[in-house]
Amino acid sequence: MTIMQRAAAIAAMTFSLAGLISHSSPVKASDIDRTSIPAPASTIQIINTVSPVSVPVPAASATPQAAATVEPIPAEQQAEDDRFNSLAEAVAAQRAEQVDPAQRCLAGAIYFESKGEPLAGQLAVANVIINRSKSGRFPSDICSVVKQRGQFSFVRGGEIPSIDEGRAAYRTALAVAKIALAAAWESPAPKALFFNTPNRRPAGNVTKIAMIGNHVFYR
């Protein structure tokens, strides 16, 4: 092939290629099938990551606690000094029936040792006898304390003399005895173990607690 023929052939091929390009439609980037292009791993991770959702937790409703039930104190268990305005009122409310031996012995001691004394003085005498029965230094029951030899001058031959129980002074003594044995009124001479007239003092190392009427009380 001559040089002229080769040049003509190259020119023909160039024109054919130019025509082909001019008739081809340009391909847009948006027409490319994106599904065939794998997304980068970092992109997949971002898409598939679920953002944490903050779910508000409702405040717990406070369950009201049941109020404590307070049982009323039975009337018979209430102290007598809460029910009466005075010792005299408490004495007047006592009944003479159903007298037990301890009440009778204590009433006899109150009668012989302190009749005519103020009610507080009679109650203090009663409490001396009760305190002795609990002290461990004297007999452990009321009648034995009252009848103990050498303790109370009214006792004769280990016995309490007979008393006209119809006397007002004895009924008062019996009422005071019941109040004292029931611990129904506070003692005006707490923890006293001895009493005597002001001109006489018990033997031994004793402490004066109170003076009520014609008696001084010691422990």
Tab-separated table of C-alpha atoms in Angstrom:
chain	number	residue	atom	x	y	z
A	1	MET	CA	0.000	0.000	0.000
A	2	THR	CA	1.308	3.372	-0.969
A	3	ILE	CA	1.672	6.239	1.458
A	4	MET	CA	-1.254	7.996	-0.125
A	5	GLN	CA	-3.477	4.966	0.297
A	6	ARG	CA	-2.525	4.627	4.015
A	7	ALA	CA	-3.314	8.267	4.646
A	8	ALA	CA	-6.687	7.911	2.977
A	9	ALA	CA	-7.518	4.848	5.093
A	10	ILE	CA	-6.568	6.610	8.355
A	11	ALA	CA	-8.663	9.611	7.443
A	12	ALA	CA	-11.654	7.403	6.702
A	13	MET	CA	-11.360	5.651	10.031
A	14	THR	CA	-11.078	8.984	11.864
A	15	PHE	CA	-14.250	10.324	10.297
A	16	SER	CA	-16.139	7.093	11.078
A	17	LEU	CA	-15.139	7.264	14.725
A	18	ALA	CA	-16.111	10.914	15.010
A	19	GLY	CA	-19.534	10.180	13.604
A	20	LEU	CA	-20.108	7.361	16.008
A	21	ILE	CA	-19.248	9.567	18.982
A	22	SER	CA	-21.485	12.369	17.809
A	23	HIS	CA	-24.528	10.054	17.660
A	24	SER	CA	-24.013	8.521	21.138
A	25	SER	CA	-26.132	9.949	24.102
A	26	PRO	CA	-24.062	11.084	27.088
A	27	VAL	CA	-24.545	8.956	30.164
A	28	LYS	CA	-25.450	10.908	33.331
A	29	ALA	CA	-24.064	9.982	36.690
A	30	SER	CA	-27.618	9.644	37.963
A	31	ASP	CA	-28.324	6.894	35.402
A	32	ILE	CA	-25.675	4.647	36.839
A	33	ASP	CA	-27.141	1.690	38.768
A	34	ARG	CA	-26.110	2.473	42.279
A	35	THR	CA	-27.160	-0.928	43.552
A	36	SER	CA	-24.193	-2.502	41.880
A	37	ILE	CA	-21.765	-0.270	43.746
A	38	PRO	CA	-21.091	-1.538	47.232
A	39	ALA	CA	-21.267	1.108	49.890
A	40	PRO	CA	-18.207	1.633	52.022
A	41	ALA	CA	-18.160	-0.282	55.259
A	42	SER	CA	-18.183	2.925	57.302
A	43	THR	CA	-21.366	4.049	55.573
A	44	ILE	CA	-23.119	0.744	56.274
A	45	GLN	CA	-22.140	0.951	59.889
A	46	ILE	CA	-23.588	4.436	60.253
A	47	ILE	CA	-26.840	3.486	58.560
A	48	ASN	CA	-27.373	0.331	60.586
A	49	THR	CA	-26.452	1.907	63.927
A	50	VAL	CA	-29.546	2.581	65.997
A	51	SER	CA	-29.277	5.771	67.953
A	52	PRO	CA	-30.072	5.225	71.644
A	53	VAL	CA	-33.514	6.451	72.490
A	54	SER	CA	-34.014	7.979	75.902
A	55	VAL	CA	-37.302	6.645	77.220
A	56	PRO	CA	-38.551	8.703	80.159
A	57	VAL	CA	-39.256	6.520	83.179
A	58	PRO	CA	-42.388	7.616	85.011
A	59	ALA	CA	-41.777	8.539	88.617
A	60	ALA	CA	-42.737	5.758	90.980
A	61	SER	CA	-45.914	6.622	92.727
A	62	ALA	CA	-45.445	6.643	96.467
A	63	THR	CA	-47.577	3.999	98.030
A	64	PRO	CA	-49.146	5.497	101.130
A	65	GLN	CA	-48.316	3.471	104.192
A	66	ALA	CA	-51.118	2.445	106.400
A	67	ALA	CA	-51.285	4.475	109.574
A	68	ALA	CA	-50.328	2.596	112.690
A	69	THR	CA	-53.318	1.419	114.596
A	70	VAL	CA	-53.291	2.584	118.165
A	71	GLU	CA	-55.287	0.377	120.442
A	72	PRO	CA	-57.129	2.281	123.136
A	73	ILE	CA	-56.044	1.504	126.670
A	74	PRO	CA	-58.838	-0.210	128.568
A	75	ALA	CA	-60.320	1.972	131.257
A	76	GLU	CA	-59.484	-0.523	133.999
A	77	GLN	CA	-55.785	-0.293	133.145
A	78	GLN	CA	-55.595	3.454	133.484
A	79	ALA	CA	-53.994	4.752	136.641
A	80	GLU	CA	-56.416	5.987	139.250
A	81	ASP	CA	-54.566	9.281	139.560
A	82	ASP	CA	-55.416	9.941	135.894
A	83	ARG	CA	-59.095	9.395	136.629
A	84	PHE	CA	-59.383	11.414	139.831
A	85	ASN	CA	-58.526	15.007	140.541
A	86	SER	CA	-57.389	14.358	144.100
A	87	LEU	CA	-56.508	11.625	146.544
A	88	ALA	CA	-59.692	12.416	148.468
A	89	GLU	CA	-61.734	11.800	145.338
A	90	ALA	CA	-59.965	8.475	144.789
A	91	VAL	CA	-60.613	7.450	148.405
A	92	ALA	CA	-64.298	8.298	148.114
A	93	ALA	CA	-64.601	6.102	145.012
A	94	GLN	CA	-63.350	2.919	146.725
A	95	ARG	CA	-65.790	0.177	147.728
A	96	ALA	CA	-65.614	-1.738	150.993
A	97	GLU	CA	-66.796	-5.119	149.729
A	98	GLN	CA	-64.487	-7.999	148.827
A	99	VAL	CA	-61.661	-7.213	151.213
A	100	ASP	CA	-58.718	-9.611	150.992
A	101	PRO	CA	-56.302	-10.417	153.875
A	102	ALA	CA	-53.560	-8.070	152.644
A	103	GLN	CA	-55.995	-5.173	152.399
A	104	ARG	CA	-57.364	-5.934	155.873
A	105	CYS	CA	-53.903	-6.089	157.480
A	106	LEU	CA	-52.763	-2.917	155.762
A	107	ALA	CA	-55.957	-1.087	156.671
A	108	GLY	CA	-55.442	-2.076	160.329
A	109	ALA	CA	-51.913	-0.648	160.298
A	110	ILE	CA	-53.097	2.566	158.661
A	111	TYR	CA	-55.900	2.881	161.191
A	112	PHE	CA	-53.800	2.371	164.309
A	113	GLU	CA	-50.715	4.269	163.131
A	114	SER	CA	-52.192	7.217	161.257
A	115	LYS	CA	-55.934	7.698	161.787
A	116	GLY	CA	-56.589	11.401	161.987
A	117	GLU	CA	-53.550	12.152	159.779
A	118	PRO	CA	-53.946	13.756	156.336
A	119	LEU	CA	-54.778	11.320	153.545
A	120	ALA	CA	-51.271	11.820	152.130
A	121	GLY	CA	-49.832	10.797	155.504
A	122	GLN	CA	-51.998	7.692	155.667
A	123	LEU	CA	-50.944	6.755	152.120
A	124	ALA	CA	-47.281	7.259	153.036
A	125	VAL	CA	-47.663	4.892	156.018
A	126	ALA	CA	-49.255	2.299	153.748
A	127	ASN	CA	-46.395	2.613	151.273
A	128	VAL	CA	-43.791	2.097	153.992
A	129	ILE	CA	-45.316	-1.316	154.694
A	130	ILE	CA	-45.558	-2.173	150.981
A	131	ASN	CA	-41.951	-1.068	150.384
A	132	ARG	CA	-40.776	-3.260	153.251
A	133	SER	CA	-42.446	-6.309	151.709
A	134	LYS	CA	-40.481	-5.709	148.494
A	135	SER	CA	-37.141	-4.751	150.012
A	136	GLY	CA	-35.787	-8.172	150.978
A	137	ARG	CA	-34.977	-6.823	154.442
A	138	PHE	CA	-38.405	-7.590	155.871
A	139	PRO	CA	-41.005	-10.352	155.418
A	140	SER	CA	-42.324	-10.634	151.876
A	141	ASP	CA	-46.069	-10.386	152.526
A	142	ILE	CA	-48.103	-7.511	153.920
A	143	CYS	CA	-49.575	-9.253	156.963
A	144	SER	CA	-46.174	-10.583	158.055
A	145	VAL	CA	-44.652	-7.111	157.775
A	146	VAL	CA	-47.439	-5.616	159.888
A	147	LYS	CA	-47.250	-8.367	162.531
A	148	GLN	CA	-43.462	-8.565	162.668
A	149	ARG	CA	-42.282	-8.529	166.274
A	150	GLY	CA	-41.021	-5.219	167.585
A	151	GLN	CA	-42.089	-3.145	164.589
A	152	PHE	CA	-45.525	-1.732	165.389
A	153	SER	CA	-46.627	-1.063	168.959
A	154	PHE	CA	-50.316	-1.681	168.324
A	155	VAL	CA	-49.702	-5.379	167.547
A	156	ARG	CA	-50.490	-7.639	170.511
A	157	GLY	CA	-49.258	-11.193	170.577
A	158	GLY	CA	-48.594	-11.152	166.852
A	159	GLU	CA	-52.160	-10.118	166.055
A	160	ILE	CA	-53.922	-6.938	165.011
A	161	PRO	CA	-56.547	-5.867	167.581
A	162	SER	CA	-60.161	-6.000	166.465
A	163	ILE	CA	-61.610	-2.845	164.924
A	164	ASP	CA	-65.148	-1.581	164.549
A	165	GLU	CA	-65.249	-1.709	160.755
A	166	GLY	CA	-68.243	0.609	160.701
A	167	ARG	CA	-66.164	3.566	161.825
A	168	ALA	CA	-65.521	6.234	159.213
A	169	ALA	CA	-61.821	6.293	160.092
A	170	TYR	CA	-61.524	2.583	159.353
A	171	ARG	CA	-63.419	2.872	156.068
A	172	THR	CA	-60.996	5.618	155.067
A	173	ALA	CA	-58.033	3.454	156.092
A	174	LEU	CA	-59.396	0.562	154.034
A	175	ALA	CA	-59.854	2.795	150.980
A	176	VAL	CA	-56.287	4.095	151.332
A	177	ALA	CA	-55.022	0.513	151.648
A	178	LYS	CA	-56.718	-0.457	148.382
A	179	ILE	CA	-55.273	2.553	146.578
A	180	ALA	CA	-51.769	1.851	147.909
A	181	LEU	CA	-51.807	-1.857	147.026
A	182	ALA	CA	-53.024	-1.055	143.519
A	183	ALA	CA	-50.297	1.609	143.148
A	184	ALA	CA	-53.151	3.830	142.075
A	185	TRP	CA	-51.721	7.040	143.499
A	186	GLU	CA	-48.145	8.270	143.689
A	187	SER	CA	-46.562	7.932	147.088
A	188	PRO	CA	-45.772	11.238	148.812
A	189	ALA	CA	-42.748	9.530	150.432
A	190	PRO	CA	-41.243	7.321	147.713
A	191	LYS	CA	-39.047	4.388	148.791
A	192	ALA	CA	-39.567	5.130	152.473
A	193	LEU	CA	-38.944	2.169	154.796
A	194	PHE	CA	-39.407	3.857	158.163
A	195	PHE	CA	-41.517	6.536	159.798
A	196	ASN	CA	-41.678	8.007	163.263
A	197	THR	CA	-42.829	11.046	165.193
A	198	PRO	CA	-40.658	14.159	164.867
A	199	ASN	CA	-39.184	13.718	168.363
A	200	ARG	CA	-37.945	10.221	167.593
A	201	ARG	CA	-35.570	9.023	164.914
A	202	PRO	CA	-35.092	5.449	163.697
A	203	ALA	CA	-31.831	3.811	164.645
A	204	GLY	CA	-29.149	3.391	162.031
A	205	ASN	CA	-28.063	5.371	159.009
A	206	VAL	CA	-31.297	6.631	157.463
A	207	THR	CA	-32.184	9.501	155.146
A	208	LYS	CA	-35.109	11.784	155.768
A	209	ILE	CA	-37.492	11.907	152.800
A	210	ALA	CA	-40.541	13.854	153.921
A	211	MET	CA	-42.532	15.107	156.857
A	212	ILE	CA	-46.281	14.699	156.490
A	213	GLY	CA	-48.566	15.583	159.376
A	214	ASN	CA	-47.121	14.195	162.599
A	215	HIS	CA	-44.777	11.708	160.926
A	216	VAL	CA	-41.315	11.934	159.435
A	217	PHE	CA	-40.476	9.391	156.718
A	218	TYR	CA	-37.040	7.900	156.087
A	219	ARG	CA	-35.277	5.447	153.855
